[in-house]
Amino acid sequence: MTRKLIAGNWKMHGHRAQALPLAAAVAAYVRAEKPAADILLCPPATLLREISAAVGDTLLIGGQDCAPQEEGAYTGDISAYMLKEAGCTHVILGHSERRQYHAEDDEAVHAKAQAALKTGLIPIICVGETLLQRDRGEAETVVTMQVKAALPAGECVLAYEPVWAIGTGKTPTLTDIEAMHACIARAAGRDVQILYGGSVKPGNAKEILHLPSVGGALVGGASLSADDFCAIIPAAVRG
Ligand code: PGA
């Protein structure tokens, strides 16, 4: 069985003065406890290199987005190769905040994922429905379309992140998570690790991570506290 992946998505949080001790505390926990799970931190791009050098092999490091192009006149963008050079193994793509604030569609996510794969990064492709779509009974149709359009061939991770669960403290029922993960697996049409993301906290991590279809968690808010993030990690290990 694949080891579960616990990923911290710091988003645009983490000034250096708090970020370096946070990463160091998570690394110290992992070194001491040696959990049978993969732990990934996705800090802001400016801190990637320094954090990856500081944590060494103890933690995996990922970016939060990459450009679909390899290089060129794309002011403000960062290529997959640049992330790799900064120490990344993974990159989060198609997060609902990127889709919302940067108008990213599935076609763009697909192109970015292909660029990531070409460089040797593992894309973590986020999909998920809005509350309106869920209320209309469209959740499965929406994620099926997102997966089919965005997922390229190659080693990828998918993350089911219902938009209405991100940063809200709300989570789907366990039955709904299982149903959505089954739907995502069907849409992928191959064996892909599927993370759950959206208000994962120490208090709900165990019940969510013990679901058979859940291959790990993408953690936002709770990843900004070393205590909370580290308290989630044991839930990724059976027992
Ligand atoms: P949250 O964010 O854990 O704060 O809900 C999850 C995410 O956006 O990846």
JSON list of C-alpha atoms and ligand atoms in Angstrom, two decimals:
[
{"chain": "A", "resi": 1, "resn": "MET", "atom": "CA", "xyz": [0.00, 0.00, 0.00]},
{"chain": "A", "resi": 2, "resn": "THR", "atom": "CA", "xyz": [1.23, 3.51, -0.84]},
{"chain": "A", "resi": 3, "resn": "ARG", "atom": "CA", "xyz": [2.34, 5.56, 2.13]},
{"chain": "A", "resi": 4, "resn": "LYS", "atom": "CA", "xyz": [-0.06, 8.36, 2.89]},
{"chain": "A", "resi": 5, "resn": "LEU", "atom": "CA", "xyz": [1.02, 11.87, 2.01]},
{"chain": "A", "resi": 6, "resn": "ILE", "atom": "CA", "xyz": [0.40, 14.73, 4.41]},
{"chain": "A", "resi": 7, "resn": "ALA", "atom": "CA", "xyz": [0.94, 18.03, 2.63]},
{"chain": "A", "resi": 8, "resn": "GLY", "atom": "CA", "xyz": [0.96, 21.48, 4.20]},
{"chain": "A", "resi": 9, "resn": "ASN", "atom": "CA", "xyz": [-0.18, 24.23, 1.86]},
{"chain": "A", "resi": 10, "resn": "TRP", "atom": "CA", "xyz": [1.01, 27.45, 3.45]},
{"chain": "A", "resi": 11, "resn": "LYS", "atom": "CA", "xyz": [-0.53, 29.61, 0.71]},
{"chain": "A", "resi": 12, "resn": "MET", "atom": "CA", "xyz": [0.69, 33.24, 0.96]},
{"chain": "A", "resi": 13, "resn": "HIS", "atom": "CA", "xyz": [1.53, 32.88, 4.65]},
{"chain": "A", "resi": 14, "resn": "GLY", "atom": "CA", "xyz": [4.84, 32.61, 6.37]},
{"chain": "A", "resi": 15, "resn": "HIS", "atom": "CA", "xyz": [7.22, 35.48, 6.79]},
{"chain": "A", "resi": 16, "resn": "ARG", "atom": "CA", "xyz": [10.74, 34.17, 7.14]},
{"chain": "A", "resi": 17, "resn": "ALA", "atom": "CA", "xyz": [10.87, 34.78, 10.89]},
{"chain": "A", "resi": 18, "resn": "GLN", "atom": "CA", "xyz": [7.94, 32.42, 11.54]},
{"chain": "A", "resi": 19, "resn": "ALA", "atom": "CA", "xyz": [8.36, 30.14, 8.56]},
{"chain": "A", "resi": 20, "resn": "LEU", "atom": "CA", "xyz": [11.86, 28.85, 9.26]},
{"chain": "A", "resi": 21, "resn": "PRO", "atom": "CA", "xyz": [11.08, 27.79, 12.87]},
{"chain": "A", "resi": 22, "resn": "LEU", "atom": "CA", "xyz": [7.80, 26.24, 11.67]},
{"chain": "A", "resi": 23, "resn": "ALA", "atom": "CA", "xyz": [9.59, 24.11, 9.07]},
{"chain": "A", "resi": 24, "resn": "ALA", "atom": "CA", "xyz": [12.31, 23.23, 11.58]},
{"chain": "A", "resi": 25, "resn": "ALA", "atom": "CA", "xyz": [9.72, 22.13, 14.15]},
{"chain": "A", "resi": 26, "resn": "VAL", "atom": "CA", "xyz": [7.96, 19.86, 11.66]},
{"chain": "A", "resi": 27, "resn": "ALA", "atom": "CA", "xyz": [11.30, 18.40, 10.56]},
{"chain": "A", "resi": 28, "resn": "ALA", "atom": "CA", "xyz": [12.30, 17.79, 14.18]},
{"chain": "A", "resi": 29, "resn": "TYR", "atom": "CA", "xyz": [9.00, 15.99, 14.81]},
{"chain": "A", "resi": 30, "resn": "VAL", "atom": "CA", "xyz": [9.43, 13.78, 11.74]},
{"chain": "A", "resi": 31, "resn": "ARG", "atom": "CA", "xyz": [13.04, 12.99, 12.62]},
{"chain": "A", "resi": 32, "resn": "ALA", "atom": "CA", "xyz": [12.02, 11.98, 16.14]},
{"chain": "A", "resi": 33, "resn": "GLU", "atom": "CA", "xyz": [8.81, 10.08, 15.35]},
{"chain": "A", "resi": 34, "resn": "LYS", "atom": "CA", "xyz": [9.72, 8.62, 11.95]},
{"chain": "A", "resi": 35, "resn": "PRO", "atom": "CA", "xyz": [6.08, 8.29, 10.85]},
{"chain": "A", "resi": 36, "resn": "ALA", "atom": "CA", "xyz": [5.39, 5.79, 8.07]},
{"chain": "A", "resi": 37, "resn": "ALA", "atom": "CA", "xyz": [4.01, 8.59, 5.89]},
{"chain": "A", "resi": 38, "resn": "ASP", "atom": "CA", "xyz": [5.43, 11.19, 3.51]},
{"chain": "A", "resi": 39, "resn": "ILE", "atom": "CA", "xyz": [5.38, 14.74, 4.82]},
{"chain": "A", "resi": 40, "resn": "LEU", "atom": "CA", "xyz": [5.40, 17.60, 2.34]},
{"chain": "A", "resi": 41, "resn": "LEU", "atom": "CA", "xyz": [5.62, 21.33, 2.97]},
{"chain": "A", "resi": 42, "resn": "CYS", "atom": "CA", "xyz": [4.56, 23.83, 0.31]},
{"chain": "A", "resi": 43, "resn": "PRO", "atom": "CA", "xyz": [5.83, 27.24, 1.48]},
{"chain": "A", "resi": 44, "resn": "PRO", "atom": "CA", "xyz": [5.79, 30.46, -0.55]},
{"chain": "A", "resi": 45, "resn": "ALA", "atom": "CA", "xyz": [8.24, 30.36, -3.46]},
{"chain": "A", "resi": 46, "resn": "THR", "atom": "CA", "xyz": [10.69, 32.80, -1.89]},
{"chain": "A", "resi": 47, "resn": "LEU", "atom": "CA", "xyz": [11.34, 30.39, 0.99]},
{"chain": "A", "resi": 48, "resn": "LEU", "atom": "CA", "xyz": [11.58, 27.14, -0.95]},
{"chain": "A", "resi": 49, "resn": "ARG", "atom": "CA", "xyz": [15.32, 26.98, -1.33]},
{"chain": "A", "resi": 50, "resn": "GLU", "atom": "CA", "xyz": [16.15, 27.95, 2.21]},
{"chain": "A", "resi": 51, "resn": "ILE", "atom": "CA", "xyz": [13.60, 25.58, 3.74]},
{"chain": "A", "resi": 52, "resn": "SER", "atom": "CA", "xyz": [14.56, 22.69, 1.51]},
{"chain": "A", "resi": 53, "resn": "ALA", "atom": "CA", "xyz": [18.22, 23.16, 2.46]},
{"chain": "A", "resi": 54, "resn": "ALA", "atom": "CA", "xyz": [17.28, 23.32, 6.14]},
{"chain": "A", "resi": 55, "resn": "VAL", "atom": "CA", "xyz": [15.09, 20.19, 6.24]},
{"chain": "A", "resi": 56, "resn": "GLY", "atom": "CA", "xyz": [17.24, 18.05, 3.96]},
{"chain": "A", "resi": 57, "resn": "ASP", "atom": "CA", "xyz": [15.76, 14.62, 3.27]},
{"chain": "A", "resi": 58, "resn": "THR", "atom": "CA", "xyz": [13.44, 14.69, 6.27]},
{"chain": "A", "resi": 59, "resn": "LEU", "atom": "CA", "xyz": [10.59, 16.45, 4.50]},
{"chain": "A", "resi": 60, "resn": "LEU", "atom": "CA", "xyz": [9.47, 16.79, 0.92]},
{"chain": "A", "resi": 61, "resn": "ILE", "atom": "CA", "xyz": [9.10, 20.30, -0.46]},
{"chain": "A", "resi": 62, "resn": "GLY", "atom": "CA", "xyz": [6.62, 21.50, -3.05]},
{"chain": "A", "resi": 63, "resn": "GLY", "atom": "CA", "xyz": [5.60, 24.62, -4.93]},
{"chain": "A", "resi": 64, "resn": "GLN", "atom": "CA", "xyz": [2.07, 26.02, -5.00]},
{"chain": "A", "resi": 65, "resn": "ASP", "atom": "CA", "xyz": [1.90, 26.63, -8.74]},
{"chain": "A", "resi": 66, "resn": "CYS", "atom": "CA", "xyz": [4.11, 26.57, -11.83]},
{"chain": "A", "resi": 67, "resn": "ALA", "atom": "CA", "xyz": [4.00, 27.99, -15.33]},
{"chain": "A", "resi": 68, "resn": "PRO", "atom": "CA", "xyz": [3.09, 25.76, -18.27]},
{"chain": "A", "resi": 69, "resn": "GLN", "atom": "CA", "xyz": [6.02, 27.18, -20.25]},
{"chain": "A", "resi": 70, "resn": "GLU", "atom": "CA", "xyz": [9.65, 26.17, -19.74]},
{"chain": "A", "resi": 71, "resn": "GLU", "atom": "CA", "xyz": [11.02, 29.71, -19.79]},
{"chain": "A", "resi": 72, "resn": "GLY", "atom": "CA", "xyz": [10.55, 33.05, -21.46]},
{"chain": "A", "resi": 73, "resn": "ALA", "atom": "CA", "xyz": [8.92, 36.45, -21.15]},
{"chain": "A", "resi": 74, "resn": "TYR", "atom": "CA", "xyz": [6.33, 35.57, -18.49]},
{"chain": "A", "resi": 75, "resn": "THR", "atom": "CA", "xyz": [6.75, 38.20, -15.81]},
{"chain": "A", "resi": 76, "resn": "GLY", "atom": "CA", "xyz": [5.93, 36.95, -12.35]},
{"chain": "A", "resi": 77, "resn": "ASP", "atom": "CA", "xyz": [5.76, 33.27, -13.30]},
{"chain": "A", "resi": 78, "resn": "ILE", "atom": "CA", "xyz": [7.93, 30.44, -12.02]},
{"chain": "A", "resi": 79, "resn": "SER", "atom": "CA", "xyz": [8.77, 27.39, -14.11]},
{"chain": "A", "resi": 80, "resn": "ALA", "atom": "CA", "xyz": [8.66, 23.80, -12.93]},
{"chain": "A", "resi": 81, "resn": "TYR", "atom": "CA", "xyz": [12.42, 23.59, -13.44]},
{"chain": "A", "resi": 82, "resn": "MET", "atom": "CA", "xyz": [12.95, 26.58, -11.15]},
{"chain": "A", "resi": 83, "resn": "LEU", "atom": "CA", "xyz": [10.93, 24.81, -8.47]},
{"chain": "A", "resi": 84, "resn": "LYS", "atom": "CA", "xyz": [12.97, 21.68, -8.95]},
{"chain": "A", "resi": 85, "resn": "GLU", "atom": "CA", "xyz": [16.20, 23.64, -8.67]},
{"chain": "A", "resi": 86, "resn": "ALA", "atom": "CA", "xyz": [14.88, 25.13, -5.43]},
{"chain": "A", "resi": 87, "resn": "GLY", "atom": "CA", "xyz": [14.52, 21.63, -3.99]},
{"chain": "A", "resi": 88, "resn": "CYS", "atom": "CA", "xyz": [10.93, 20.72, -4.85]},
{"chain": "A", "resi": 89, "resn": "THR", "atom": "CA", "xyz": [9.65, 17.23, -5.60]},
{"chain": "A", "resi": 90, "resn": "HIS", "atom": "CA", "xyz": [5.97, 18.21, -5.91]},
{"chain": "A", "resi": 91, "resn": "VAL", "atom": "CA", "xyz": [3.83, 21.12, -7.06]},
{"chain": "A", "resi": 92, "resn": "ILE", "atom": "CA", "xyz": [0.22, 21.88, -6.16]},
{"chain": "A", "resi": 93, "resn": "LEU", "atom": "CA", "xyz": [-1.76, 22.74, -9.30]},
{"chain": "A", "resi": 94, "resn": "GLY", "atom": "CA", "xyz": [-5.30, 23.94, -9.93]},
{"chain": "A", "resi": 95, "resn": "HIS", "atom": "CA", "xyz": [-6.01, 24.89, -6.32]},
{"chain": "A", "resi": 96, "resn": "SER", "atom": "CA", "xyz": [-9.44, 26.51, -6.16]},
{"chain": "A", "resi": 97, "resn": "GLU", "atom": "CA", "xyz": [-7.81, 29.81, -5.16]},
{"chain": "A", "resi": 98, "resn": "ARG", "atom": "CA", "xyz": [-5.76, 29.71, -8.40]},
{"chain": "A", "resi": 99, "resn": "ARG", "atom": "CA", "xyz": [-8.89, 28.83, -10.34]},
{"chain": "A", "resi": 100, "resn": "GLN", "atom": "CA", "xyz": [-10.81, 31.68, -8.67]},
{"chain": "A", "resi": 101, "resn": "TYR", "atom": "CA", "xyz": [-8.26, 34.50, -8.54]},
{"chain": "A", "resi": 102, "resn": "HIS", "atom": "CA", "xyz": [-6.15, 33.63, -11.58]},
{"chain": "A", "resi": 103, "resn": "ALA", "atom": "CA", "xyz": [-8.86, 32.26, -13.84]},
{"chain": "A", "resi": 104, "resn": "GLU", "atom": "CA", "xyz": [-7.12, 28.91, -14.25]},
{"chain": "A", "resi": 105, "resn": "ASP", "atom": "CA", "xyz": [-9.18, 26.36, -16.10]},
{"chain": "A", "resi": 106, "resn": "ASP", "atom": "CA", "xyz": [-8.64, 22.63, -16.50]},
{"chain": "A", "resi": 107, "resn": "GLU", "atom": "CA", "xyz": [-6.80, 23.13, -19.77]},
{"chain": "A", "resi": 108, "resn": "ALA", "atom": "CA", "xyz": [-4.27, 25.40, -18.03]},
{"chain": "A", "resi": 109, "resn": "VAL", "atom": "CA", "xyz": [-3.94, 22.96, -15.15]},
{"chain": "A", "resi": 110, "resn": "HIS", "atom": "CA", "xyz": [-3.31, 20.15, -17.63]},
{"chain": "A", "resi": 111, "resn": "ALA", "atom": "CA", "xyz": [-0.57, 22.16, -19.37]},
{"chain": "A", "resi": 112, "resn": "LYS", "atom": "CA", "xyz": [1.06, 23.01, -16.04]},
{"chain": "A", "resi": 113, "resn": "ALA", "atom": "CA", "xyz": [0.90, 19.38, -14.92]},
{"chain": "A", "resi": 114, "resn": "GLN", "atom": "CA", "xyz": [2.59, 18.30, -18.13]},
{"chain": "A", "resi": 115, "resn": "ALA", "atom": "CA", "xyz": [5.33, 20.88, -17.60]},
{"chain": "A", "resi": 116, "resn": "ALA", "atom": "CA", "xyz": [5.80, 19.61, -14.05]},
{"chain": "A", "resi": 117, "resn": "LEU", "atom": "CA", "xyz": [6.02, 15.98, -15.15]},
{"chain": "A", "resi": 118, "resn": "LYS", "atom": "CA", "xyz": [8.50, 16.83, -17.88]},
{"chain": "A", "resi": 119, "resn": "THR", "atom": "CA", "xyz": [10.78, 18.31, -15.23]},
{"chain": "A", "resi": 120, "resn": "GLY", "atom": "CA", "xyz": [10.36, 15.38, -12.87]},
{"chain": "A", "resi": 121, "resn": "LEU", "atom": "CA", "xyz": [8.01, 17.03, -10.39]},
{"chain": "A", "resi": 122, "resn": "ILE", "atom": "CA", "xyz": [4.89, 15.23, -9.16]},
{"chain": "A", "resi": 123, "resn": "PRO", "atom": "CA", "xyz": [1.81, 17.40, -9.71]},
{"chain": "A", "resi": 124, "resn": "ILE", "atom": "CA", "xyz": [-0.84, 17.46, -7.01]},
{"chain": "A", "resi": 125, "resn": "ILE", "atom": "CA", "xyz": [-3.92, 18.35, -9.01]},
{"chain": "A", "resi": 126, "resn": "CYS", "atom": "CA", "xyz": [-6.80, 19.82, -7.02]},
{"chain": "A", "resi": 127, "resn": "VAL", "atom": "CA", "xyz": [-10.42, 19.31, -7.96]},
{"chain": "A", "resi": 128, "resn": "GLY", "atom": "CA", "xyz": [-13.65, 20.04, -6.12]},
{"chain": "A", "resi": 129, "resn": "GLU", "atom": "CA", "xyz": [-17.13, 21.44, -6.39]},
{"chain": "A", "resi": 130, "resn": "THR", "atom": "CA", "xyz": [-18.55, 24.72, -5.07]},
{"chain": "A", "resi": 131, "resn": "LEU", "atom": "CA", "xyz": [-21.45, 24.74, -2.62]},
{"chain": "A", "resi": 132, "resn": "LEU", "atom": "CA", "xyz": [-23.85, 25.77, -5.37]},
{"chain": "A", "resi": 133, "resn": "GLN", "atom": "CA", "xyz": [-22.73, 22.85, -7.52]},
{"chain": "A", "resi": 134, "resn": "ARG", "atom": "CA", "xyz": [-23.14, 20.46, -4.57]},
{"chain": "A", "resi": 135, "resn": "ASP", "atom": "CA", "xyz": [-26.60, 21.82, -3.77]},
{"chain": "A", "resi": 136, "resn": "ARG", "atom": "CA", "xyz": [-27.61, 21.33, -7.38]},
{"chain": "A", "resi": 137, "resn": "GLY", "atom": "CA", "xyz": [-26.46, 17.71, -7.27]},
{"chain": "A", "resi": 138, "resn": "GLU", "atom": "CA", "xyz": [-23.62, 18.40, -9.70]},
{"chain": "A", "resi": 139, "resn": "ALA", "atom": "CA", "xyz": [-20.63, 17.54, -7.49]},
{"chain": "A", "resi": 140, "resn": "GLU", "atom": "CA", "xyz": [-19.76, 14.25, -9.20]},
{"chain": "A", "resi": 141, "resn": "THR", "atom": "CA", "xyz": [-20.22, 15.67, -12.70]},
{"chain": "A", "resi": 142, "resn": "VAL", "atom": "CA", "xyz": [-17.98, 18.64, -11.88]},
{"chain": "A", "resi": 143, "resn": "VAL", "atom": "CA", "xyz": [-15.07, 16.65, -10.46]},
{"chain": "A", "resi": 144, "resn": "THR", "atom": "CA", "xyz": [-15.35, 14.04, -13.21]},
{"chain": "A", "resi": 145, "resn": "MET", "atom": "CA", "xyz": [-14.96, 16.78, -15.82]},
{"chain": "A", "resi": 146, "resn": "GLN", "atom": "CA", "xyz": [-12.09, 18.39, -13.91]},
{"chain": "A", "resi": 147, "resn": "VAL", "atom": "CA", "xyz": [-10.17, 15.11, -13.58]},
{"chain": "A", "resi": 148, "resn": "LYS", "atom": "CA", "xyz": [-10.72, 14.06, -17.17]},
{"chain": "A", "resi": 149, "resn": "ALA", "atom": "CA", "xyz": [-9.61, 17.45, -18.51]},
{"chain": "A", "resi": 150, "resn": "ALA", "atom": "CA", "xyz": [-6.74, 18.22, -16.15]},
{"chain": "A", "resi": 151, "resn": "LEU", "atom": "CA", "xyz": [-5.04, 14.89, -15.42]},
{"chain": "A", "resi": 152, "resn": "PRO", "atom": "CA", "xyz": [-2.20, 14.02, -17.80]},
{"chain": "A", "resi": 153, "resn": "ALA", "atom": "CA", "xyz": [-0.56, 10.63, -18.21]},
{"chain": "A", "resi": 154, "resn": "GLY", "atom": "CA", "xyz": [2.30, 10.14, -15.74]},
{"chain": "A", "resi": 155, "resn": "GLU", "atom": "CA", "xyz": [2.77, 10.03, -11.99]},
{"chain": "A", "resi": 156, "resn": "CYS", "atom": "CA", "xyz": [0.29, 12.45, -10.46]},
{"chain": "A", "resi": 157, "resn": "VAL", "atom": "CA", "xyz": [-1.50, 12.88, -7.16]},
{"chain": "A", "resi": 158, "resn": "LEU", "atom": "CA", "xyz": [-5.08, 14.16, -7.05]},
{"chain": "A", "resi": 159, "resn": "ALA", "atom": "CA", "xyz": [-6.61, 16.16, -4.22]},
{"chain": "A", "resi": 160, "resn": "TYR", "atom": "CA", "xyz": [-10.34, 16.33, -3.60]},
{"chain": "A", "resi": 161, "resn": "GLU", "atom": "CA", "xyz": [-10.92, 19.76, -2.13]},
{"chain": "A", "resi": 162, "resn": "PRO", "atom": "CA", "xyz": [-14.56, 20.80, -1.97]},
{"chain": "A", "resi": 163, "resn": "VAL", "atom": "CA", "xyz": [-14.37, 24.57, -2.39]},
{"chain": "A", "resi": 164, "resn": "TRP", "atom": "CA", "xyz": [-16.94, 25.12, 0.38]},
{"chain": "A", "resi": 165, "resn": "ALA", "atom": "CA", "xyz": [-14.78, 23.16, 2.86]},
{"chain": "A", "resi": 166, "resn": "ILE", "atom": "CA", "xyz": [-11.60, 25.20, 2.36]},
{"chain": "A", "resi": 167, "resn": "GLY", "atom": "CA", "xyz": [-10.89, 27.44, 5.32]},
{"chain": "A", "resi": 168, "resn": "THR", "atom": "CA", "xyz": [-14.47, 27.19, 6.57]},
{"chain": "A", "resi": 169, "resn": "GLY", "atom": "CA", "xyz": [-14.27, 24.53, 9.27]},
{"chain": "A", "resi": 170, "resn": "LYS", "atom": "CA", "xyz": [-16.88, 22.54, 7.33]},
{"chain": "A", "resi": 171, "resn": "THR", "atom": "CA", "xyz": [-16.17, 19.08, 5.97]},
{"chain": "A", "resi": 172, "resn": "PRO", "atom": "CA", "xyz": [-18.22, 16.65, 3.93]},
{"chain": "A", "resi": 173, "resn": "THR", "atom": "CA", "xyz": [-19.58, 13.56, 5.67]},
{"chain": "A", "resi": 174, "resn": "LEU", "atom": "CA", "xyz": [-17.29, 10.55, 5.57]},
{"chain": "A", "resi": 175, "resn": "THR", "atom": "CA", "xyz": [-19.77, 8.87, 3.24]},
{"chain": "A", "resi": 176, "resn": "ASP", "atom": "CA", "xyz": [-19.57, 11.84, 0.88]},
{"chain": "A", "resi": 177, "resn": "ILE", "atom": "CA", "xyz": [-15.75, 11.81, 0.94]},
{"chain": "A", "resi": 178, "resn": "GLU", "atom": "CA", "xyz": [-15.75, 8.10, 0.05]},
{"chain": "A", "resi": 179, "resn": "ALA", "atom": "CA", "xyz": [-18.28, 8.67, -2.74]},
{"chain": "A", "resi": 180, "resn": "MET", "atom": "CA", "xyz": [-16.35, 11.60, -4.20]},
{"chain": "A", "resi": 181, "resn": "HIS", "atom": "CA", "xyz": [-13.01, 9.77, -4.02]},
{"chain": "A", "resi": 182, "resn": "ALA", "atom": "CA", "xyz": [-14.59, 6.76, -5.76]},
{"chain": "A", "resi": 183, "resn": "CYS", "atom": "CA", "xyz": [-15.92, 9.09, -8.45]},
{"chain": "A", "resi": 184, "resn": "ILE", "atom": "CA", "xyz": [-12.49, 10.73, -8.86]},
{"chain": "A", "resi": 185, "resn": "ALA", "atom": "CA", "xyz": [-10.81, 7.31, -9.11]},
{"chain": "A", "resi": 186, "resn": "ARG", "atom": "CA", "xyz": [-13.30, 6.27, -11.82]},
{"chain": "A", "resi": 187, "resn": "ALA", "atom": "CA", "xyz": [-12.65, 9.49, -13.74]},
{"chain": "A", "resi": 188, "resn": "ALA", "atom": "CA", "xyz": [-8.87, 8.99, -13.47]},
{"chain": "A", "resi": 189, "resn": "GLY", "atom": "CA", "xyz": [-9.27, 5.49, -14.88]},
{"chain": "A", "resi": 190, "resn": "ARG", "atom": "CA", "xyz": [-6.05, 4.36, -13.27]},
{"chain": "A", "resi": 191, "resn": "ASP", "atom": "CA", "xyz": [-4.51, 3.92, -9.85]},
{"chain": "A", "resi": 192, "resn": "VAL", "atom": "CA", "xyz": [-3.89, 7.43, -8.46]},
{"chain": "A", "resi": 193, "resn": "GLN", "atom": "CA", "xyz": [-3.29, 8.53, -4.90]},
{"chain": "A", "resi": 194, "resn": "ILE", "atom": "CA", "xyz": [-6.15, 10.83, -3.84]},
{"chain": "A", "resi": 195, "resn": "LEU", "atom": "CA", "xyz": [-5.72, 13.30, -0.98]},
{"chain": "A", "resi": 196, "resn": "TYR", "atom": "CA", "xyz": [-8.58, 14.95, 0.85]},
{"chain": "A", "resi": 197, "resn": "GLY", "atom": "CA", "xyz": [-8.30, 18.69, 1.56]},
{"chain": "A", "resi": 198, "resn": "GLY", "atom": "CA", "xyz": [-10.61, 21.19, 3.24]},
{"chain": "A", "resi": 199, "resn": "SER", "atom": "CA", "xyz": [-10.60, 22.02, 6.96]},
{"chain": "A", "resi": 200, "resn": "VAL", "atom": "CA", "xyz": [-8.48, 19.03, 7.98]},
{"chain": "A", "resi": 201, "resn": "LYS", "atom": "CA", "xyz": [-7.61, 19.53, 11.66]},
{"chain": "A", "resi": 202, "resn": "PRO", "atom": "CA", "xyz": [-6.17, 17.36, 14.44]},
{"chain": "A", "resi": 203, "resn": "GLY", "atom": "CA", "xyz": [-9.74, 16.67, 15.61]},
{"chain": "A", "resi": 204, "resn": "ASN", "atom": "CA", "xyz": [-11.04, 15.19, 12.33]},
{"chain": "A", "resi": 205, "resn": "ALA", "atom": "CA", "xyz": [-7.82, 13.88, 10.75]},
{"chain": "A", "resi": 206, "resn": "LYS", "atom": "CA", "xyz": [-8.10, 10.33, 12.04]},
{"chain": "A", "resi": 207, "resn": "GLU", "atom": "CA", "xyz": [-11.62, 9.60, 10.80]},
{"chain": "A", "resi": 208, "resn": "ILE", "atom": "CA", "xyz": [-10.85, 11.13, 7.40]},
{"chain": "A", "resi": 209, "resn": "LEU", "atom": "CA", "xyz": [-7.41, 9.59, 6.93]},
{"chain": "A", "resi": 210, "resn": "HIS", "atom": "CA", "xyz": [-8.58, 6.14, 7.96]},
{"chain": "A", "resi": 211, "resn": "LEU", "atom": "CA", "xyz": [-11.07, 6.03, 5.08]},
{"chain": "A", "resi": 212, "resn": "PRO", "atom": "CA", "xyz": [-9.78, 3.44, 2.60]},
{"chain": "A", "resi": 213, "resn": "SER", "atom": "CA", "xyz": [-10.05, 5.79, -0.38]},
{"chain": "A", "resi": 214, "resn": "VAL", "atom": "CA", "xyz": [-8.11, 8.63, 1.26]},
{"chain": "A", "resi": 215, "resn": "GLY", "atom": "CA", "xyz": [-4.42, 8.58, 0.37]},
{"chain": "A", "resi": 216, "resn": "GLY", "atom": "CA", "xyz": [-3.46, 11.56, 2.48]},
{"chain": "A", "resi": 217, "resn": "ALA", "atom": "CA", "xyz": [-4.40, 15.14, 3.28]},
{"chain": "A", "resi": 218, "resn": "LEU", "atom": "CA", "xyz": [-3.79, 18.58, 1.87]},
{"chain": "A", "resi": 219, "resn": "VAL", "atom": "CA", "xyz": [-3.80, 20.84, 4.90]},
{"chain": "A", "resi": 220, "resn": "GLY", "atom": "CA", "xyz": [-4.10, 24.62, 4.73]},
{"chain": "A", "resi": 221, "resn": "GLY", "atom": "CA", "xyz": [-4.77, 26.55, 7.94]},
{"chain": "A", "resi": 222, "resn": "ALA", "atom": "CA", "xyz": [-3.67, 23.81, 10.32]},
{"chain": "A", "resi": 223, "resn": "SER", "atom": "CA", "xyz": [-0.30, 23.53, 8.55]},
{"chain": "A", "resi": 224, "resn": "LEU", "atom": "CA", "xyz": [0.64, 26.98, 9.83]},
{"chain": "A", "resi": 225, "resn": "SER", "atom": "CA", "xyz": [0.93, 25.67, 13.38]},
{"chain": "A", "resi": 226, "resn": "ALA", "atom": "CA", "xyz": [3.63, 23.05, 14.01]},
{"chain": "A", "resi": 227, "resn": "ASP", "atom": "CA", "xyz": [1.57, 21.60, 16.88]},
{"chain": "A", "resi": 228, "resn": "ASP", "atom": "CA", "xyz": [-1.57, 21.22, 14.78]},
{"chain": "A", "resi": 229, "resn": "PHE", "atom": "CA", "xyz": [0.22, 19.94, 11.69]},
{"chain": "A", "resi": 230, "resn": "CYS", "atom": "CA", "xyz": [2.26, 17.41, 13.65]},
{"chain": "A", "resi": 231, "resn": "ALA", "atom": "CA", "xyz": [-0.87, 16.28, 15.51]},
{"chain": "A", "resi": 232, "resn": "ILE", "atom": "CA", "xyz": [-2.41, 15.36, 12.15]},
{"chain": "A", "resi": 233, "resn": "ILE", "atom": "CA", "xyz": [0.52, 13.19, 11.05]},
{"chain": "A", "resi": 234, "resn": "PRO", "atom": "CA", "xyz": [-0.12, 10.12, 13.30]},
{"chain": "A", "resi": 235, "resn": "ALA", "atom": "CA", "xyz": [-3.60, 9.83, 11.74]},
{"chain": "A", "resi": 236, "resn": "ALA", "atom": "CA", "xyz": [-1.88, 8.97, 8.45]},
{"chain": "A", "resi": 237, "resn": "VAL", "atom": "CA", "xyz": [-0.51, 5.81, 9.97]},
{"chain": "A", "resi": 238, "resn": "ARG", "atom": "CA", "xyz": [-2.86, 2.93, 10.72]},
{"chain": "A", "resi": 239, "resn": "GLY", "atom": "CA", "xyz": [-3.19, 1.85, 14.29]},
{"chain": "B", "resi": 1, "resn": "PGA", "atom": "P1", "xyz": [-7.78, 24.51, 4.82]},
{"chain": "B", "resi": 1, "resn": "PGA", "atom": "O1", "xyz": [-7.19, 24.66, 3.34]},
{"chain": "B", "resi": 1, "resn": "PGA", "atom": "O2", "xyz": [-7.14, 23.30, 5.44]},
{"chain": "B", "resi": 1, "resn": "PGA", "atom": "O3", "xyz": [-7.42, 25.79, 5.50]},
{"chain": "B", "resi": 1, "resn": "PGA", "atom": "O4", "xyz": [-9.27, 24.34, 4.69]},
{"chain": "B", "resi": 1, "resn": "PGA", "atom": "C1", "xyz": [-6.97, 23.54, 2.53]},
{"chain": "B", "resi": 1, "resn": "PGA", "atom": "C2", "xyz": [-6.40, 23.98, 1.20]},
{"chain": "B", "resi": 1, "resn": "PGA", "atom": "O5", "xyz": [-6.75, 25.05, 0.71]},
{"chain": "B", "resi": 1, "resn": "PGA", "atom": "O6", "xyz": [-5.58, 23.25, 0.61]}
]
